PDB file of C-alpha atoms in Angstrom:
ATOM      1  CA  UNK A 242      42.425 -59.222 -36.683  1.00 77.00           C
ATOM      2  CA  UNK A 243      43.031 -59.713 -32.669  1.00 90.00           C
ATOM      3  CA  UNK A 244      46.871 -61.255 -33.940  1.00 91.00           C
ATOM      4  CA  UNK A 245      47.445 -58.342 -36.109  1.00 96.00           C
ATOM      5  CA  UNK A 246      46.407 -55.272 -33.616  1.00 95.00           C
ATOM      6  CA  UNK A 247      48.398 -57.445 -30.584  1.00 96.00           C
ATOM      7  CA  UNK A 248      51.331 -57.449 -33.213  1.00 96.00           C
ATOM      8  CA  UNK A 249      50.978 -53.843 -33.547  1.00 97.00           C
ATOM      9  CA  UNK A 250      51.293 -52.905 -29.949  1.00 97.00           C
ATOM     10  CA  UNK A 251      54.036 -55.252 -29.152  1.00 97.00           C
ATOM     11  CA  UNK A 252      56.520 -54.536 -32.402  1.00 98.00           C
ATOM     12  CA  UNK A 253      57.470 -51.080 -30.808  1.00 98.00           C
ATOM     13  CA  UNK A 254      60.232 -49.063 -29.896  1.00 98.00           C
ATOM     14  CA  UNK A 255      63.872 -49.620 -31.340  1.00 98.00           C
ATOM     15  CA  UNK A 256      64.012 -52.616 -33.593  1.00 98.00           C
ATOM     16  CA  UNK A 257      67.675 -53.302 -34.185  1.00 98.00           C
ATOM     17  CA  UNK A 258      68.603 -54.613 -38.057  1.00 98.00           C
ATOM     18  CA  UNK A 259      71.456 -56.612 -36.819  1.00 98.00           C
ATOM     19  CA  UNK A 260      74.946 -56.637 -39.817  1.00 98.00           C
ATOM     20  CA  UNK A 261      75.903 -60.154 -41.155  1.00 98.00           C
ATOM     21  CA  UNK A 262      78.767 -60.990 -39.296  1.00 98.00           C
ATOM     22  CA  UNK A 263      81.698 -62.560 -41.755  1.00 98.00           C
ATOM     23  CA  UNK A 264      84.462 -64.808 -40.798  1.00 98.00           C
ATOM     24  CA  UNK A 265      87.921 -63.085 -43.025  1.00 97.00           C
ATOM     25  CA  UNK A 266      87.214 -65.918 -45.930  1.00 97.00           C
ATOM     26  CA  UNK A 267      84.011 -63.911 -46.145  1.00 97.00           C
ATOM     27  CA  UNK A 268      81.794 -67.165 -44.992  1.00 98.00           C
ATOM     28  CA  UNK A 269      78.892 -66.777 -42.136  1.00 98.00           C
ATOM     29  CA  UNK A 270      80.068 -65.837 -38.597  1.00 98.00           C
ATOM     30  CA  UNK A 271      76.584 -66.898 -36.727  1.00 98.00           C
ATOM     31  CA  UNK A 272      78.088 -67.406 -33.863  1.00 98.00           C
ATOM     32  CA  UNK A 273      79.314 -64.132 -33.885  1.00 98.00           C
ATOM     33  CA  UNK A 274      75.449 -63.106 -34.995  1.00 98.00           C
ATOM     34  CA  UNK A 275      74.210 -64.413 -31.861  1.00 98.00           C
ATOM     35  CA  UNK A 276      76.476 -62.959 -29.641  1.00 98.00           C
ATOM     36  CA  UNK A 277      75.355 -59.356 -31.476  1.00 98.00           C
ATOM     37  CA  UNK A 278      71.749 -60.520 -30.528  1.00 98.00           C
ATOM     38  CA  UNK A 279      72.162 -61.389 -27.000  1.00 98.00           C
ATOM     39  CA  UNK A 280      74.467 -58.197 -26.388  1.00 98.00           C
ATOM     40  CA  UNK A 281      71.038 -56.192 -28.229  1.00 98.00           C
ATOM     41  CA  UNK A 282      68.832 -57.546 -25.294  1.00 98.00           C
ATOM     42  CA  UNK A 283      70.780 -57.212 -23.050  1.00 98.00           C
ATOM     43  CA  UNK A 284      71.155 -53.462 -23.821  1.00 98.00           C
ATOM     44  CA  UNK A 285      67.502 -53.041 -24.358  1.00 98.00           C
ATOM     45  CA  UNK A 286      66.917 -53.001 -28.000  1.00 98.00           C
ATOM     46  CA  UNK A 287      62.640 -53.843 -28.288  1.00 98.00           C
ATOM     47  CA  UNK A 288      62.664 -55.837 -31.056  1.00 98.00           C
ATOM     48  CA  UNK A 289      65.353 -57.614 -33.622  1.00 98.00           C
ATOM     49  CA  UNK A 290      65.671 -58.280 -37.442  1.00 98.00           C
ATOM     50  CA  UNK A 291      68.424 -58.937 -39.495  1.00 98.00           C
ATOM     51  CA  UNK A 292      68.505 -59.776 -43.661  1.00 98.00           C
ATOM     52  CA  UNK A 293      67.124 -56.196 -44.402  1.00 96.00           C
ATOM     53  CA  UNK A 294      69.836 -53.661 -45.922  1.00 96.00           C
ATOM     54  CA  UNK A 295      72.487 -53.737 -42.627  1.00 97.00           C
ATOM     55  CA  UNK A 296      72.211 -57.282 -43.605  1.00 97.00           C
ATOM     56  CA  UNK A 297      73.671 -57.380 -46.577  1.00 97.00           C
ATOM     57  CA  UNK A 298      70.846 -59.811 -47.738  1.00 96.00           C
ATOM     58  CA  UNK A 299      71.613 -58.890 -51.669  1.00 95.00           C
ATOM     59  CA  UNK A 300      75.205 -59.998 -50.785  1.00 97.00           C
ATOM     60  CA  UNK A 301      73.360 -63.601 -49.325  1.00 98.00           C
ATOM     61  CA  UNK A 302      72.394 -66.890 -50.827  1.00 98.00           C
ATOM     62  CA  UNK A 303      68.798 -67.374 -50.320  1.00 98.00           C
ATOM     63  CA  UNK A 304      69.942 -70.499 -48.769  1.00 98.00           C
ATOM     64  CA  UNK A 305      72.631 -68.176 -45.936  1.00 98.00           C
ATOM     65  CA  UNK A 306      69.362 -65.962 -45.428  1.00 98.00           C
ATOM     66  CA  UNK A 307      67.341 -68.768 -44.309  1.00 98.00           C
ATOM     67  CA  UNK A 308      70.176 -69.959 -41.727  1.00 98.00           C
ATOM     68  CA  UNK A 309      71.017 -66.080 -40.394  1.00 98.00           C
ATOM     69  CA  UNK A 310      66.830 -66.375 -39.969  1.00 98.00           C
ATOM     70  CA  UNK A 311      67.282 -69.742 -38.060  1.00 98.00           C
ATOM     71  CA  UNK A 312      69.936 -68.739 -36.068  1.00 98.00           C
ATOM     72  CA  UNK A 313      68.508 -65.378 -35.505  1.00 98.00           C
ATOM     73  CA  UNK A 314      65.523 -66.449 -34.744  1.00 98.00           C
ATOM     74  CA  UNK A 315      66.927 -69.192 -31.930  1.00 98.00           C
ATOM     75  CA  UNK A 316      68.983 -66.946 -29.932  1.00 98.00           C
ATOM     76  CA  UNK A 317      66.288 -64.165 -29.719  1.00 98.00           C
ATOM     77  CA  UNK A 318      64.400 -67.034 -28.347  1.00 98.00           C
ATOM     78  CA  UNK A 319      61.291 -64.992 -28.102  1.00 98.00           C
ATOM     79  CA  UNK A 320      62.395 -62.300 -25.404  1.00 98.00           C
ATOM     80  CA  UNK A 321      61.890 -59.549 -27.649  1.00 98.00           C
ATOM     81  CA  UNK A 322      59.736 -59.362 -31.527  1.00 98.00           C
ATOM     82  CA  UNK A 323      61.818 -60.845 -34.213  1.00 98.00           C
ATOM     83  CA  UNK A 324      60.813 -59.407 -38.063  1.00 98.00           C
ATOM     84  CA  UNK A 325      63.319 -60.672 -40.523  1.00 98.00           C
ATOM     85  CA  UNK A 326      63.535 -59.046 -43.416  1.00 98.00           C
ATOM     86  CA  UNK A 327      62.178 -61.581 -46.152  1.00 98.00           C
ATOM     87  CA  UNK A 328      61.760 -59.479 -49.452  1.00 97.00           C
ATOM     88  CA  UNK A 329      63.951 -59.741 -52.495  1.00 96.00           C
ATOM     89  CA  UNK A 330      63.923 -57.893 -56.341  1.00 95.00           C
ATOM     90  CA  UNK A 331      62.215 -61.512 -57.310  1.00 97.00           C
ATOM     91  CA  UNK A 332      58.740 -61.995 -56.221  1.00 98.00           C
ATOM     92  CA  UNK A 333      59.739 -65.667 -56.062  1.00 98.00           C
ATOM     93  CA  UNK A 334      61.863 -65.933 -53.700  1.00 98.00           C
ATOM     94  CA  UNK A 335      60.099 -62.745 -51.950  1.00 98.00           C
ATOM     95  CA  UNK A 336      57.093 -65.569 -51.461  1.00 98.00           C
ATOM     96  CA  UNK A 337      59.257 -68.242 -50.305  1.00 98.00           C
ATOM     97  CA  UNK A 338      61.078 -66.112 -47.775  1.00 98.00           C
ATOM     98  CA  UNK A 339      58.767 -64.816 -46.151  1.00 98.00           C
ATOM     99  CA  UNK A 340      57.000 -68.204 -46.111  1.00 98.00           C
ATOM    100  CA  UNK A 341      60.257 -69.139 -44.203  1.00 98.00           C
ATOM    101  CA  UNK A 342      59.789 -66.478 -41.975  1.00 98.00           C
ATOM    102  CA  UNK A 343      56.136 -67.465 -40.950  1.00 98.00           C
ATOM    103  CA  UNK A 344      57.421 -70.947 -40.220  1.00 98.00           C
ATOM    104  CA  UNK A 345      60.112 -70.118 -38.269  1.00 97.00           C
ATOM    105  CA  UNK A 346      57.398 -68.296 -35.936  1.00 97.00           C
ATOM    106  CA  UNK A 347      58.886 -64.841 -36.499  1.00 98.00           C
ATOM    107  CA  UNK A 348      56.584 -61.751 -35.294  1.00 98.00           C
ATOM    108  CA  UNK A 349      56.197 -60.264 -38.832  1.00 98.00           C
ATOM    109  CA  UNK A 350      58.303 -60.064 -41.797  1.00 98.00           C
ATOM    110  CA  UNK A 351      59.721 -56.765 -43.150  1.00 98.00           C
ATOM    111  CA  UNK A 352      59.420 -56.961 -46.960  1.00 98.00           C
ATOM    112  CA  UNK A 353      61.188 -54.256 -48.952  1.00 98.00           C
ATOM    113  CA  UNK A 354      59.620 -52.316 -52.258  1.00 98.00           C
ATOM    114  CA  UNK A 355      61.514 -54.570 -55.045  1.00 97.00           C
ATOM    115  CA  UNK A 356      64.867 -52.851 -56.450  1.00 94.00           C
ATOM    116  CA  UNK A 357      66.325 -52.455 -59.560  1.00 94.00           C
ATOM    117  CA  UNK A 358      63.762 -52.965 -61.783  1.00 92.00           C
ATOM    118  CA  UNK A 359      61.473 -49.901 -60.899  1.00 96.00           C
ATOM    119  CA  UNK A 360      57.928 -51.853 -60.845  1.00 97.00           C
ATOM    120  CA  UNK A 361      55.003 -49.144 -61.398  1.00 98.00           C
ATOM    121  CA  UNK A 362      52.232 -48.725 -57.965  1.00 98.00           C
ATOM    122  CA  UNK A 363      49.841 -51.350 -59.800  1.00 98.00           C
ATOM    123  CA  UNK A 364      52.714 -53.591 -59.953  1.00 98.00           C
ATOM    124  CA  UNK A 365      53.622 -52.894 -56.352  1.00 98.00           C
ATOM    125  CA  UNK A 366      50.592 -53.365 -55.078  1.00 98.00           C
ATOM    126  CA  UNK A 367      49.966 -56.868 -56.961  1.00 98.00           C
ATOM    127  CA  UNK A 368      53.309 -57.656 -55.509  1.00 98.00           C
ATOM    128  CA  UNK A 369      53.054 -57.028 -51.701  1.00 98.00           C
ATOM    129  CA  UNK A 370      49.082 -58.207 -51.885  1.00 98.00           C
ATOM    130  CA  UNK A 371      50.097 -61.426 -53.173  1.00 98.00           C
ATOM    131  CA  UNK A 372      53.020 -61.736 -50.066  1.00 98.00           C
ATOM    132  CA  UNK A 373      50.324 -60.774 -47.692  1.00 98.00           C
ATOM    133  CA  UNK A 374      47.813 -63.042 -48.775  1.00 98.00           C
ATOM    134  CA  UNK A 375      50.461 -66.016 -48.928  1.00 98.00           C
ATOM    135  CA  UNK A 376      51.102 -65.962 -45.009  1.00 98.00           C
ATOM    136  CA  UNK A 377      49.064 -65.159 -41.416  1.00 98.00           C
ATOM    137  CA  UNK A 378      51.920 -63.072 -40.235  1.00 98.00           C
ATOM    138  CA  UNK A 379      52.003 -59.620 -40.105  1.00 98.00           C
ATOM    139  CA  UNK A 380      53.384 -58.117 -42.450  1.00 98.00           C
ATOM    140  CA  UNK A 381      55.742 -54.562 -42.737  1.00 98.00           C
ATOM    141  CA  UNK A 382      56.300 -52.490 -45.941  1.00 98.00           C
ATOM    142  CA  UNK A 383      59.949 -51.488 -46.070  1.00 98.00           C
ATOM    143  CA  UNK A 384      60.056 -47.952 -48.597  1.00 98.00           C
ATOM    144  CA  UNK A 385      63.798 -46.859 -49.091  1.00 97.00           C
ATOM    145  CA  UNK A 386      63.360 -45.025 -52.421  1.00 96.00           C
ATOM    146  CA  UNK A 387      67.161 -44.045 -52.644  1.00 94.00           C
ATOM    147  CA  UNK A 388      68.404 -48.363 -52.572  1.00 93.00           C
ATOM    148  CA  UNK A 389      65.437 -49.217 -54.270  1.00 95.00           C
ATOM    149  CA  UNK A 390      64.821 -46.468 -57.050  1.00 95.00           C
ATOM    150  CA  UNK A 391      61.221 -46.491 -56.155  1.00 96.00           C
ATOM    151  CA  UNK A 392      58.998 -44.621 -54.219  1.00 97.00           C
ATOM    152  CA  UNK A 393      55.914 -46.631 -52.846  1.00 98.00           C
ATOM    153  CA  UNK A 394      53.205 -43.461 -52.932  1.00 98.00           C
ATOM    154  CA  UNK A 395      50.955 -43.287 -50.138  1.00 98.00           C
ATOM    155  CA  UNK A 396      47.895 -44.188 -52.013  1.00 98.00           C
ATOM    156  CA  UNK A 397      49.964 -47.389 -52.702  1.00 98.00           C
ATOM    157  CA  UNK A 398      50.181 -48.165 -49.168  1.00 98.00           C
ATOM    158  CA  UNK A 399      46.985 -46.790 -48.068  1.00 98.00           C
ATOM    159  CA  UNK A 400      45.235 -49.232 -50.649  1.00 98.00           C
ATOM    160  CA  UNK A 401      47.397 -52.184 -49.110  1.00 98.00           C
ATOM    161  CA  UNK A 402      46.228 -51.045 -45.558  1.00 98.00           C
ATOM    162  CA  UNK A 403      43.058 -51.455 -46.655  1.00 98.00           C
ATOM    163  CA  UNK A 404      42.844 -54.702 -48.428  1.00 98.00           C
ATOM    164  CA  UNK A 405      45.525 -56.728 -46.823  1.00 98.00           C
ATOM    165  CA  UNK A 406      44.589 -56.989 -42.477  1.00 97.00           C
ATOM    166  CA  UNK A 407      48.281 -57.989 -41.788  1.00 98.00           C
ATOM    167  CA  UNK A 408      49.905 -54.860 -43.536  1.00 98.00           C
ATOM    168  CA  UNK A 409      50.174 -53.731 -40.140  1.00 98.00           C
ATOM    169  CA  UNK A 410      53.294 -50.646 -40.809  1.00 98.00           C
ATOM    170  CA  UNK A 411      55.862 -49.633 -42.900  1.00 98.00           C
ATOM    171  CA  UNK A 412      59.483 -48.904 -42.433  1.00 98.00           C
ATOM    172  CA  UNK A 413      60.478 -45.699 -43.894  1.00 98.00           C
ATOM    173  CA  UNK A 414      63.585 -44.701 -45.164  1.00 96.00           C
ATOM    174  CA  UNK A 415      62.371 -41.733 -46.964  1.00 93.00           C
ATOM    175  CA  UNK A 416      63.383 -37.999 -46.203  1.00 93.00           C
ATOM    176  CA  UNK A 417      60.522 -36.866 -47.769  1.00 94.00           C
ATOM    177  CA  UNK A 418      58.994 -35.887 -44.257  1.00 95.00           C
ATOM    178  CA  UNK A 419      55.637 -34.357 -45.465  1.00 96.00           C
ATOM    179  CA  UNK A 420      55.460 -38.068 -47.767  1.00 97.00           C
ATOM    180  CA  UNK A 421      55.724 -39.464 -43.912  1.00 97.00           C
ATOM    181  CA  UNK A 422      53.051 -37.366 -42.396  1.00 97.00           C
ATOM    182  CA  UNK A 423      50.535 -38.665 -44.906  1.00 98.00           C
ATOM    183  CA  UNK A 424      51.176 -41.963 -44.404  1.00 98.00           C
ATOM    184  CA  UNK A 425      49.660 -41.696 -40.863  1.00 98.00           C
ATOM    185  CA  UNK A 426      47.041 -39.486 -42.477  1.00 98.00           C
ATOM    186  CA  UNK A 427      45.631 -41.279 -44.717  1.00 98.00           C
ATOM    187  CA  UNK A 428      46.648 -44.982 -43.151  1.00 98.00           C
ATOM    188  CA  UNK A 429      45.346 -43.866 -39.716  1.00 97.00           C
ATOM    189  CA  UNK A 430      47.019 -43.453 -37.010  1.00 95.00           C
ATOM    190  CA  UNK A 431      47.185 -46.747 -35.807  1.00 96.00           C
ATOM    191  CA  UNK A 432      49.172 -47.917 -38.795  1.00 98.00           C
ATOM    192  CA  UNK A 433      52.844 -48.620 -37.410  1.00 98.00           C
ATOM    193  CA  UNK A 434      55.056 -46.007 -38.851  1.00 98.00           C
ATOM    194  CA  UNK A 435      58.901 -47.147 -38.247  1.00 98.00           C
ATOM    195  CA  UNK A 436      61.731 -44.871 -39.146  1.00 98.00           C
ATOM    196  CA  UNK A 437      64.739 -45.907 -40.868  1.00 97.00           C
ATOM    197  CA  UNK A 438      66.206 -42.698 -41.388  1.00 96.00           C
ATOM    198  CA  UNK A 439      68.328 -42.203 -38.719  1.00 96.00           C
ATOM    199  CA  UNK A 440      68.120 -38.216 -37.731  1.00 95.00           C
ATOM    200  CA  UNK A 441      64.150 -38.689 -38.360  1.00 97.00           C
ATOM    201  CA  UNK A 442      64.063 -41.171 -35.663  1.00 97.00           C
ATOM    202  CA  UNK A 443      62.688 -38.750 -33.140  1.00 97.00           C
ATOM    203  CA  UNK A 444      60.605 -36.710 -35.482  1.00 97.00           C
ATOM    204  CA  UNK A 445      58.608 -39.836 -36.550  1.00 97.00           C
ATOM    205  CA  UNK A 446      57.464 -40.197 -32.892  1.00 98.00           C
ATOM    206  CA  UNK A 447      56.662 -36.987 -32.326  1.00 97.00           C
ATOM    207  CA  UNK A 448      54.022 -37.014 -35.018  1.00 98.00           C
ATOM    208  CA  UNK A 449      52.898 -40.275 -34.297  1.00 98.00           C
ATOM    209  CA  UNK A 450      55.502 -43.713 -35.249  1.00 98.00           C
ATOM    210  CA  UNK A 451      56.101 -46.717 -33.743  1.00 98.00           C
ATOM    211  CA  UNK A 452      59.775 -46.922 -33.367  1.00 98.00           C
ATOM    212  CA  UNK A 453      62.246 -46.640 -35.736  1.00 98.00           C
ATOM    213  CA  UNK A 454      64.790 -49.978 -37.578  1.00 98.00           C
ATOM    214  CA  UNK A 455      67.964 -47.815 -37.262  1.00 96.00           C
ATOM    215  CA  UNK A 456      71.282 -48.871 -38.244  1.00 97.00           C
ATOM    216  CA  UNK A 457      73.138 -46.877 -35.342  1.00 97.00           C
ATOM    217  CA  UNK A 458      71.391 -49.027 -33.063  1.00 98.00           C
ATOM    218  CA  UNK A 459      74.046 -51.722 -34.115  1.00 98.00           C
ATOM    219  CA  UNK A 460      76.922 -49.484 -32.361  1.00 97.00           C
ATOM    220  CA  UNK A 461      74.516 -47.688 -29.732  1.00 97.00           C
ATOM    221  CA  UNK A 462      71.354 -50.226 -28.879  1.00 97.00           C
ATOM    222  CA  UNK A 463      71.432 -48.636 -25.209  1.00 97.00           C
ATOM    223  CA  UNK A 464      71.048 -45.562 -26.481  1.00 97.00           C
ATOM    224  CA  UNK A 465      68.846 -45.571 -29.026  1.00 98.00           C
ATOM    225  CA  UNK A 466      66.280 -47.876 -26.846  1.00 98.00           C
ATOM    226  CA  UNK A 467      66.739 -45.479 -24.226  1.00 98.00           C
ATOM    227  CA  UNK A 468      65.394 -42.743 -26.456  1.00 98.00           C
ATOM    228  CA  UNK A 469      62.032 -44.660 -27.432  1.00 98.00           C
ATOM    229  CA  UNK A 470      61.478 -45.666 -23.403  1.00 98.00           C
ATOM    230  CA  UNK A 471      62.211 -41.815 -22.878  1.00 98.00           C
ATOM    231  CA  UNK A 472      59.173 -41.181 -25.596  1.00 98.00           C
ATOM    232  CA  UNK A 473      57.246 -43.230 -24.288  1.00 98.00           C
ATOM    233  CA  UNK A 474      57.514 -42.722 -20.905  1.00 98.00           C
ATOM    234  CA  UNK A 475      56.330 -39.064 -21.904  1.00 98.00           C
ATOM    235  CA  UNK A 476      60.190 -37.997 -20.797  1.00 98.00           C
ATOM    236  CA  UNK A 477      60.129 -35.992 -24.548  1.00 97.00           C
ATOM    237  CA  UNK A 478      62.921 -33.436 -23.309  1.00 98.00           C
ATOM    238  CA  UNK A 479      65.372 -36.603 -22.312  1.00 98.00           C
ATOM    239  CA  UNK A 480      64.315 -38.043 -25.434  1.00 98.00           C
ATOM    240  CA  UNK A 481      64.931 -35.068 -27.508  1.00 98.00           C
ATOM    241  CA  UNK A 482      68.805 -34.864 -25.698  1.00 98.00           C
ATOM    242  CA  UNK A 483      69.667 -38.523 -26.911  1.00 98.00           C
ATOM    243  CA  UNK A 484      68.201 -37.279 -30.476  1.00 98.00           C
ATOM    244  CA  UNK A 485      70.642 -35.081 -30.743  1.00 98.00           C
ATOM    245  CA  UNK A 486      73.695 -36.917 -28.693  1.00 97.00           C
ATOM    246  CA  UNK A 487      73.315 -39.219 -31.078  1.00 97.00           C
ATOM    247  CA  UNK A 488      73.494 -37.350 -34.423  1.00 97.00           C
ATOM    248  CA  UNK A 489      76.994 -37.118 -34.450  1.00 97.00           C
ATOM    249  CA  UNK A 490      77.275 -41.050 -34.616  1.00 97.00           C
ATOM    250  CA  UNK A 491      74.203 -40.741 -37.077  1.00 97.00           C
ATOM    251  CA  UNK A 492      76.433 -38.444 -39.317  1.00 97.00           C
ATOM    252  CA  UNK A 493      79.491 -40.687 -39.209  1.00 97.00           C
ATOM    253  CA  UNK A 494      77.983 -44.116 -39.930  1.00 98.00           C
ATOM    254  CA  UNK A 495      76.687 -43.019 -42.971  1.00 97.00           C
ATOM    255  CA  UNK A 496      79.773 -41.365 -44.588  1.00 97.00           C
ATOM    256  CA  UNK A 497      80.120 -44.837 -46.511  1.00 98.00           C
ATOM    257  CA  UNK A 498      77.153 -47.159 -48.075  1.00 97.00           C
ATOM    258  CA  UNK A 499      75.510 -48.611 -45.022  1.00 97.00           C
ATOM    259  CA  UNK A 500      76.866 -51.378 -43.775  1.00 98.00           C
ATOM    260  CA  UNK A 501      80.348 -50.604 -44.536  1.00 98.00           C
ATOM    261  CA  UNK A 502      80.481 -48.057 -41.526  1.00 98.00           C
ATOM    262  CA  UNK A 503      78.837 -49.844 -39.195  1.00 98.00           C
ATOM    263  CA  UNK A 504      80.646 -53.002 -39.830  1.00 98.00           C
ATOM    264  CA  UNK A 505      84.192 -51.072 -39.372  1.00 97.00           C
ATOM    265  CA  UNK A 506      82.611 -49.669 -36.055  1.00 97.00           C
ATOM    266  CA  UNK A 507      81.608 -52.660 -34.559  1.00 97.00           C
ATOM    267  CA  UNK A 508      85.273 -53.929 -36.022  1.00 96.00           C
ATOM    268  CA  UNK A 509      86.819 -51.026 -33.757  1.00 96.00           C
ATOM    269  CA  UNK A 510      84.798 -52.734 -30.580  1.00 95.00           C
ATOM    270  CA  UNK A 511      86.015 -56.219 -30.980  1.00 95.00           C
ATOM    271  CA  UNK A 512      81.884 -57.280 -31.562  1.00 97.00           C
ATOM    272  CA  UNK A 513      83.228 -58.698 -35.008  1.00 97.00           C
ATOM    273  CA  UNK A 514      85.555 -58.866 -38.147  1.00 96.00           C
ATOM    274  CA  UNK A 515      84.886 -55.932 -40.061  1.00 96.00           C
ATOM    275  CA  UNK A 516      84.375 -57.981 -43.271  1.00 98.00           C
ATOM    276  CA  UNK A 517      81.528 -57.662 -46.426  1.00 98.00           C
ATOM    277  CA  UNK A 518      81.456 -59.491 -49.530  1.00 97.00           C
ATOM    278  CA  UNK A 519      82.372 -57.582 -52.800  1.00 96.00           C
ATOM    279  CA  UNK A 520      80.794 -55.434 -54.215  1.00 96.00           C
ATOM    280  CA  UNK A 521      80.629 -54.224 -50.739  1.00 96.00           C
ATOM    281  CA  UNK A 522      84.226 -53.137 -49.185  1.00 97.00           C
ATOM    282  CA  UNK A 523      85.274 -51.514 -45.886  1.00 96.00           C
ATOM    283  CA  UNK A 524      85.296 -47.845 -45.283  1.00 98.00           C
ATOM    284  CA  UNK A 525      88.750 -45.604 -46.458  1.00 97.00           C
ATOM    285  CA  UNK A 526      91.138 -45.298 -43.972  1.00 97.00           C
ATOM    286  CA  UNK A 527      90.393 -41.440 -43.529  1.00 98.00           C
ATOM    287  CA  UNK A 528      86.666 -42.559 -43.069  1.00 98.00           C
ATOM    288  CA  UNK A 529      87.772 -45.077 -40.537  1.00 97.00           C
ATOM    289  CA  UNK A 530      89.277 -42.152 -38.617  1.00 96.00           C
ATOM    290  CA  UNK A 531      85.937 -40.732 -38.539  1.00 97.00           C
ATOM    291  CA  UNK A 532      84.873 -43.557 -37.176  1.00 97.00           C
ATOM    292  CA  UNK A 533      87.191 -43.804 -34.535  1.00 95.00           C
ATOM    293  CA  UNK A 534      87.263 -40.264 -33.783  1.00 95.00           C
ATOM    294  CA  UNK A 535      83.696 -40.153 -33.085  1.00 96.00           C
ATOM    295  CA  UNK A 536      83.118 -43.588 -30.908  1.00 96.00           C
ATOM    296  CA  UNK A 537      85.728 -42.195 -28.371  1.00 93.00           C
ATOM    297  CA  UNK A 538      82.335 -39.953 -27.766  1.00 90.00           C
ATOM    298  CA  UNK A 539      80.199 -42.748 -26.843  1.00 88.00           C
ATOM    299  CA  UNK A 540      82.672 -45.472 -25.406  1.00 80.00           C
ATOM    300  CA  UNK A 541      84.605 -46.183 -23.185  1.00 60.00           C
ATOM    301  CA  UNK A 542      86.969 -49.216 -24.496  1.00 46.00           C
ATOM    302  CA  UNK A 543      89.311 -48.879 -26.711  1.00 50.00           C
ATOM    303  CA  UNK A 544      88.910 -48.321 -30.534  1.00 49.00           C
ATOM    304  CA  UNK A 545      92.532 -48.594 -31.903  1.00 54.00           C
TER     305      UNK A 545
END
């Protein structure tokens, strides 16, 4: 229990879900990956993961997720948490990454409510039990009802909380907000509450999260770490300026199917080829005007 309540102090703050880099024959770029990394730390990003949906881990051999982990998990090198995100729609292979993950020695795993196939709460519950109770690592629920086409309810959750000691927070991607307020409620309060919605970043902390596992943190990290220290730090009116100096770079990185945005923007910086594997595709050239319209805000190099 110690291991699980140290986890939950430590995995704070902005935990970056670092893109897939691609070479242009659409094979892994992981040197590219741990460039992205160091550059993260450097800026100040609290924590790292990578295979959750900036990932692109449904686009990934179960095989290429277990090297991005290895690689990912190497150049982090233990100077910040590092959760990889080890779920899957197959329980399977759910079990055996996330296995992967413990053995790797990463800080938790972040395991995602199944897609596709819809499982009922009794099902869920069965499902992220069993992962808990396969590993000693903490463990974080990811709920992103609009990927996934289910909602994990709060009674869900709260029942997990309760039965499963390294369920120690859950990632949500849900604009339900009042859904979000009674996950604190009836998890208590020192259940980790991360957001992954990006303009609910700030509102999550100010009733009580943990950090947030925001995409923009792939083209901001500086910024968006700066915001959580600001919380933190009890600064909540410079916090509350970056919340909304960043929404405009919120807004734009989401006019296309996460990653696609993101992986343009970072194209536009020079961090890495702006390539995903099909089904996935780069953003229309009038959204990559968006794009580039909107980094001139926030940088300083050039984006042509």
């Amino acid at each position: 229990m110690q291991r699980y309540e140290e986890a939950k102090k430590r995995i704070r703050g902005s935990i970056a879900p670092i893109i897939t880099p691609f070479f242009e024959d659409g094979t892994l770029d992981l040197d590219s990956l741990e460039n992205l990394i160091n550059w993260h730390i450097e800026s100040g990003s609290h924590g790292i993961s990578v295979t959750g949906t900036t990932g692109e881990p449904s686009s990934l051999t179960i095989d290429e997720r277990v090297r991005v982990m290895e690689r990912a998990k190497d150049a982090v090198g233990g100077r910040v948490p590092f959760v990889p995100g080890s779920g899957s729609t197959n329980h399977e292979e759910t079990l055996y990454l996330t296995k992967k993950a413990e053995e790797l020695g990463a800080d938790a795993a972040l395991v995602i409510v199944p897609y596709y196939n819809k499982p009922s709460q009794h099902a869920l519950y069965k499902h992220f039990k069993a992962v808990a109770d396969s590993v000693s690592i903490p463990i974080i629920v990811y709920n992103i009802p609009g990927r996934t086409g289910t909602n994990l309810e709060v009674k869900t959750l709260a029942r997990l909380n309760e039965d499963c000691p390294n369920i120690i927070g859950v990632k949500e991607s849900n604009k339900d907000f009042e859904h979000v307020n009674r996950v604190l409620l009836n998890c208590g309060r020192d259940f980790n509450l991360y957001s992954g919605i990006e303009l609910l970043c700030y509102p999550m902390l100010a009733i009580g999260g943990a950090g947030s596992i925001s995409a923009t943190a792939n083209i901001a990290p500086g910024k968006v770490a700066e915001l959580h220290d600001a919380w933190f730090e009890g600064n909540h009116e410079k916090a509350l300026s970056l919340h909304y100096e960043l929404m405009p770079l919120n807004d734009v990185l989401f006019r296309d199917t996460n990653p696609a945005p993101v992986k343009a923007a970072l194209g536009m910086l020079g961090k890495i080829k702006p390539v995903l594997r099909l089904p996935m595709d780069v953003p229309s050239k009038e959204i990559q005007d968006e794009i580039r319209q909107v980094l001139r805000q926030y940088v300083e190099v050039s984006v042509e």
